[in-house]
mmCIF file of C-alpha atoms in Angstrom:
data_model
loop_
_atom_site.group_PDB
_atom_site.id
_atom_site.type_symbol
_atom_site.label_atom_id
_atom_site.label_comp_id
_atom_site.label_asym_id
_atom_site.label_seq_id
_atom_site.Cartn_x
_atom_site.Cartn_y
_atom_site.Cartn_z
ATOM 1 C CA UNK A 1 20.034 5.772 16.020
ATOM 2 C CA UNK A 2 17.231 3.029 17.065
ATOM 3 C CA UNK A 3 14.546 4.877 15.436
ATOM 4 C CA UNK A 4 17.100 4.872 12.205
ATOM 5 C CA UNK A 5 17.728 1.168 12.361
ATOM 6 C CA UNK A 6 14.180 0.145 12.709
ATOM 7 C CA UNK A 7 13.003 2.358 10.445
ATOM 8 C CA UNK A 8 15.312 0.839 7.915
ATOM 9 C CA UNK A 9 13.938 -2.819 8.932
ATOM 10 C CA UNK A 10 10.104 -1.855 8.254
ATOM 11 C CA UNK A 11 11.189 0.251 4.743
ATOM 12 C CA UNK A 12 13.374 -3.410 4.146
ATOM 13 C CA UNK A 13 10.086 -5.160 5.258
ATOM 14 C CA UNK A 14 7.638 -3.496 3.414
ATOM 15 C CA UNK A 15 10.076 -3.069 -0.032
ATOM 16 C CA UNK A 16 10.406 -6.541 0.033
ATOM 17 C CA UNK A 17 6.291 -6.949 -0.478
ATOM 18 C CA UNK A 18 6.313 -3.936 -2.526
ATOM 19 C CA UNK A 19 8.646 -6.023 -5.106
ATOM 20 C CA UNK A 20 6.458 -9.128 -4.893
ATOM 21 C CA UNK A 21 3.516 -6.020 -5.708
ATOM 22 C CA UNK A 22 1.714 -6.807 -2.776
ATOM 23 C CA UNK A 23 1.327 -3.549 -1.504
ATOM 24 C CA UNK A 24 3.806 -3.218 1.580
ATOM 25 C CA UNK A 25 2.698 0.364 1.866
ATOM 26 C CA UNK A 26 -0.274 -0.978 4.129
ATOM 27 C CA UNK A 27 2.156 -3.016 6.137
ATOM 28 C CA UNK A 28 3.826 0.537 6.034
ATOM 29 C CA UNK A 29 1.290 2.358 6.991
ATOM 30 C CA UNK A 30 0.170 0.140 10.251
ATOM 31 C CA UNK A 31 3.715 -0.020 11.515
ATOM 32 C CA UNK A 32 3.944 4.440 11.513
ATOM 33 C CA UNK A 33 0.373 4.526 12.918
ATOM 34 C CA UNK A 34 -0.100 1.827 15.623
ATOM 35 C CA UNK A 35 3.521 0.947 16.755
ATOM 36 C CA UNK A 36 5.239 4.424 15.896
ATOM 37 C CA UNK A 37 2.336 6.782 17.119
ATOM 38 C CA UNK A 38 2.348 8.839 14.118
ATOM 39 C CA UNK A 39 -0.740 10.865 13.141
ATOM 40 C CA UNK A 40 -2.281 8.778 10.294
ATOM 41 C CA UNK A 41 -2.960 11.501 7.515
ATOM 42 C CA UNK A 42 1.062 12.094 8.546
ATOM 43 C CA UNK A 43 1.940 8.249 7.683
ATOM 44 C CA UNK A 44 -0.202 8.725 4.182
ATOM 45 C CA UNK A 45 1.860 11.332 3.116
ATOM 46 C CA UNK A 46 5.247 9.187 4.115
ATOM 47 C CA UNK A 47 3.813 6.112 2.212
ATOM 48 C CA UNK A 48 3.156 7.916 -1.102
ATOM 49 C CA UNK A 49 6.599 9.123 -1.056
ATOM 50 C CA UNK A 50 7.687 5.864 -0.090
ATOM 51 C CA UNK A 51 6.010 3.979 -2.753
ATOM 52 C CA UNK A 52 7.182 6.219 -5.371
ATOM 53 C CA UNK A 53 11.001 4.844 -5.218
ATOM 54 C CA UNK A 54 10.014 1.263 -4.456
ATOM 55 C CA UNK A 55 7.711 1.010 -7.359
ATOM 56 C CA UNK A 56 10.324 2.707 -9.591
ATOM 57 C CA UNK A 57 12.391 -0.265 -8.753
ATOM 58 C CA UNK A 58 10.100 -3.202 -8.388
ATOM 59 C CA UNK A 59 8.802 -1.688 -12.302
ATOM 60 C CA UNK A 60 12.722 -2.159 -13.786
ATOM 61 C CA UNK A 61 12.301 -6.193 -12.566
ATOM 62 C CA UNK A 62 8.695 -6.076 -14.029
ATOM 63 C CA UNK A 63 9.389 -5.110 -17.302
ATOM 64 C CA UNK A 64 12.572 -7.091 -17.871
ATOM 65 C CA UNK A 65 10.451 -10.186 -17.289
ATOM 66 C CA UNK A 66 8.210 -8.896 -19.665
ATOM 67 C CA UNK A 67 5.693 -9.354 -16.765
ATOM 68 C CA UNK A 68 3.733 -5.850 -17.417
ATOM 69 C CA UNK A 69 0.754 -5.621 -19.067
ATOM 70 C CA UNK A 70 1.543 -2.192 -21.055
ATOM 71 C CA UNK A 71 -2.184 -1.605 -22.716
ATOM 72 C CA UNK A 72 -3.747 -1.910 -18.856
ATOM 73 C CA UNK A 73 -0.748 0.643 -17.748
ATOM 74 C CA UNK A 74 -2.693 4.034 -19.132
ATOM 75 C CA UNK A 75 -6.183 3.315 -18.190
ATOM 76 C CA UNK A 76 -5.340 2.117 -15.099
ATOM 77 C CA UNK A 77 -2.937 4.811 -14.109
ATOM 78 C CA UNK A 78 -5.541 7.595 -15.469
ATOM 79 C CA UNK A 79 -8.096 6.147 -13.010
ATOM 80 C CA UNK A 80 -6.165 5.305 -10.847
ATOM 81 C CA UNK A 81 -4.878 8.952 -10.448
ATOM 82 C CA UNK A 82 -8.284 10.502 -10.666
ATOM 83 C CA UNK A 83 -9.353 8.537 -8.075
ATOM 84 C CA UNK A 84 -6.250 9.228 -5.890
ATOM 85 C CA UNK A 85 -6.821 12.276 -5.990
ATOM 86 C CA UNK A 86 -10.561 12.658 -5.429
ATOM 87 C CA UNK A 87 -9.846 9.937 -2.143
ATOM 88 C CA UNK A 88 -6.733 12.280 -1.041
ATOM 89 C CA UNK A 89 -9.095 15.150 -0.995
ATOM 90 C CA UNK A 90 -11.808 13.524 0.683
ATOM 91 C CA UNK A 91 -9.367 12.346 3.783
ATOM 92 C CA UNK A 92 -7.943 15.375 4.174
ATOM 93 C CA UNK A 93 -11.395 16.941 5.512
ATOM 94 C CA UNK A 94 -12.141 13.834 6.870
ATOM 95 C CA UNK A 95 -12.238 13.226 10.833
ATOM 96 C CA UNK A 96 -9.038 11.342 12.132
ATOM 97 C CA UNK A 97 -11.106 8.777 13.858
ATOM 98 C CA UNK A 98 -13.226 7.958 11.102
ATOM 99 C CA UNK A 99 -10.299 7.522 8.502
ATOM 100 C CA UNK A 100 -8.343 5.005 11.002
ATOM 101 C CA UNK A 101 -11.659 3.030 11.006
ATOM 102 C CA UNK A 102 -12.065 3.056 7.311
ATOM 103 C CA UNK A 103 -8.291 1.858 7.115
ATOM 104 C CA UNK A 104 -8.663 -0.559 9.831
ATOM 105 C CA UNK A 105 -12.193 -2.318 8.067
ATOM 106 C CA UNK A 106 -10.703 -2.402 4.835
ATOM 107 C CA UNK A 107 -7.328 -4.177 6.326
ATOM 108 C CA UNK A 108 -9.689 -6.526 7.487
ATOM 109 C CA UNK A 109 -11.940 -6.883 4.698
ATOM 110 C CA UNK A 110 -8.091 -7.702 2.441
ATOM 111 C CA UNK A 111 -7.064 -9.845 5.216
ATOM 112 C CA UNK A 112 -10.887 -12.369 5.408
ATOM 113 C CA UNK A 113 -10.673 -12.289 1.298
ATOM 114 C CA UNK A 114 -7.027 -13.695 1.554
ATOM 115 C CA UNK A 115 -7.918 -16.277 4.090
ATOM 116 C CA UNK A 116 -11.535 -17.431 2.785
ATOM 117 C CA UNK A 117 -12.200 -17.005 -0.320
ATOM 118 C CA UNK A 118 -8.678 -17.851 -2.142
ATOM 119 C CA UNK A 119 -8.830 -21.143 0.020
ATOM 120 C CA UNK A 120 -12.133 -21.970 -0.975
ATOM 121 C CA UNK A 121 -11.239 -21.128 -5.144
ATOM 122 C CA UNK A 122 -8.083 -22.761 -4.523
ATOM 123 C CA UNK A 123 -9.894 -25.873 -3.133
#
């Protein structure tokens, strides 16, 4: 029943940045992997199902506030899907090891670009 109720509290967590389209899939994916234990190619596969219903509702908000680009929407999503795709097949083969550092770097790399360079263009 724990497992239920915090489970519920990260999917709350992360939905919440997911509607502000931050991405709260990475949140998502740090809380299966390093607090939960969970194999990380194992947590990939639960965050792309997860972010399929939580963009599907963060889009219906979007679009009522006319706040969606629409002639971005199909080349983005076309690349965006190629690339997917190419990157899902690549970590598949990929050693677990090396994949949790790739995801760990780029975390950081997101996490120094929030912190120093949107406070120095914000300055």
């Amino acid at each position: 029943m724990l497992s239920a109720l915090i489970a519920g509290a990260a999917g709350a967590v992360c939905g919440v940045l997911s509607g502000f389209g931050i991405g709260g899939g990475s949140l998502l994916m740090v809380w299966m992997t390093a607090l939960l234990g969970m194999e990380q190619k194992a947590a990939q596969g639960v965050n792309l199902l997860y972010f399929l219903p939580t963009a599907a509702a963060a889009i219906l908000f979007h679009a009522k506030n006319r706040l969606i680009a629409w002639r971005a929407v199909l080349p983005a999503a076309l690349a965006g899907c190629a690339t997917a795709a190419l990157g899902a097949f690549i970590a598949v083969g990929m050693e677990m090891s090396l994949l949790q550092k790739l995801f760990g770097g780029f975390l950081l790399l997101v996490g120094l670009e929030e912190i120093i360079l949107k406070g120095i263009l914000q300055k």
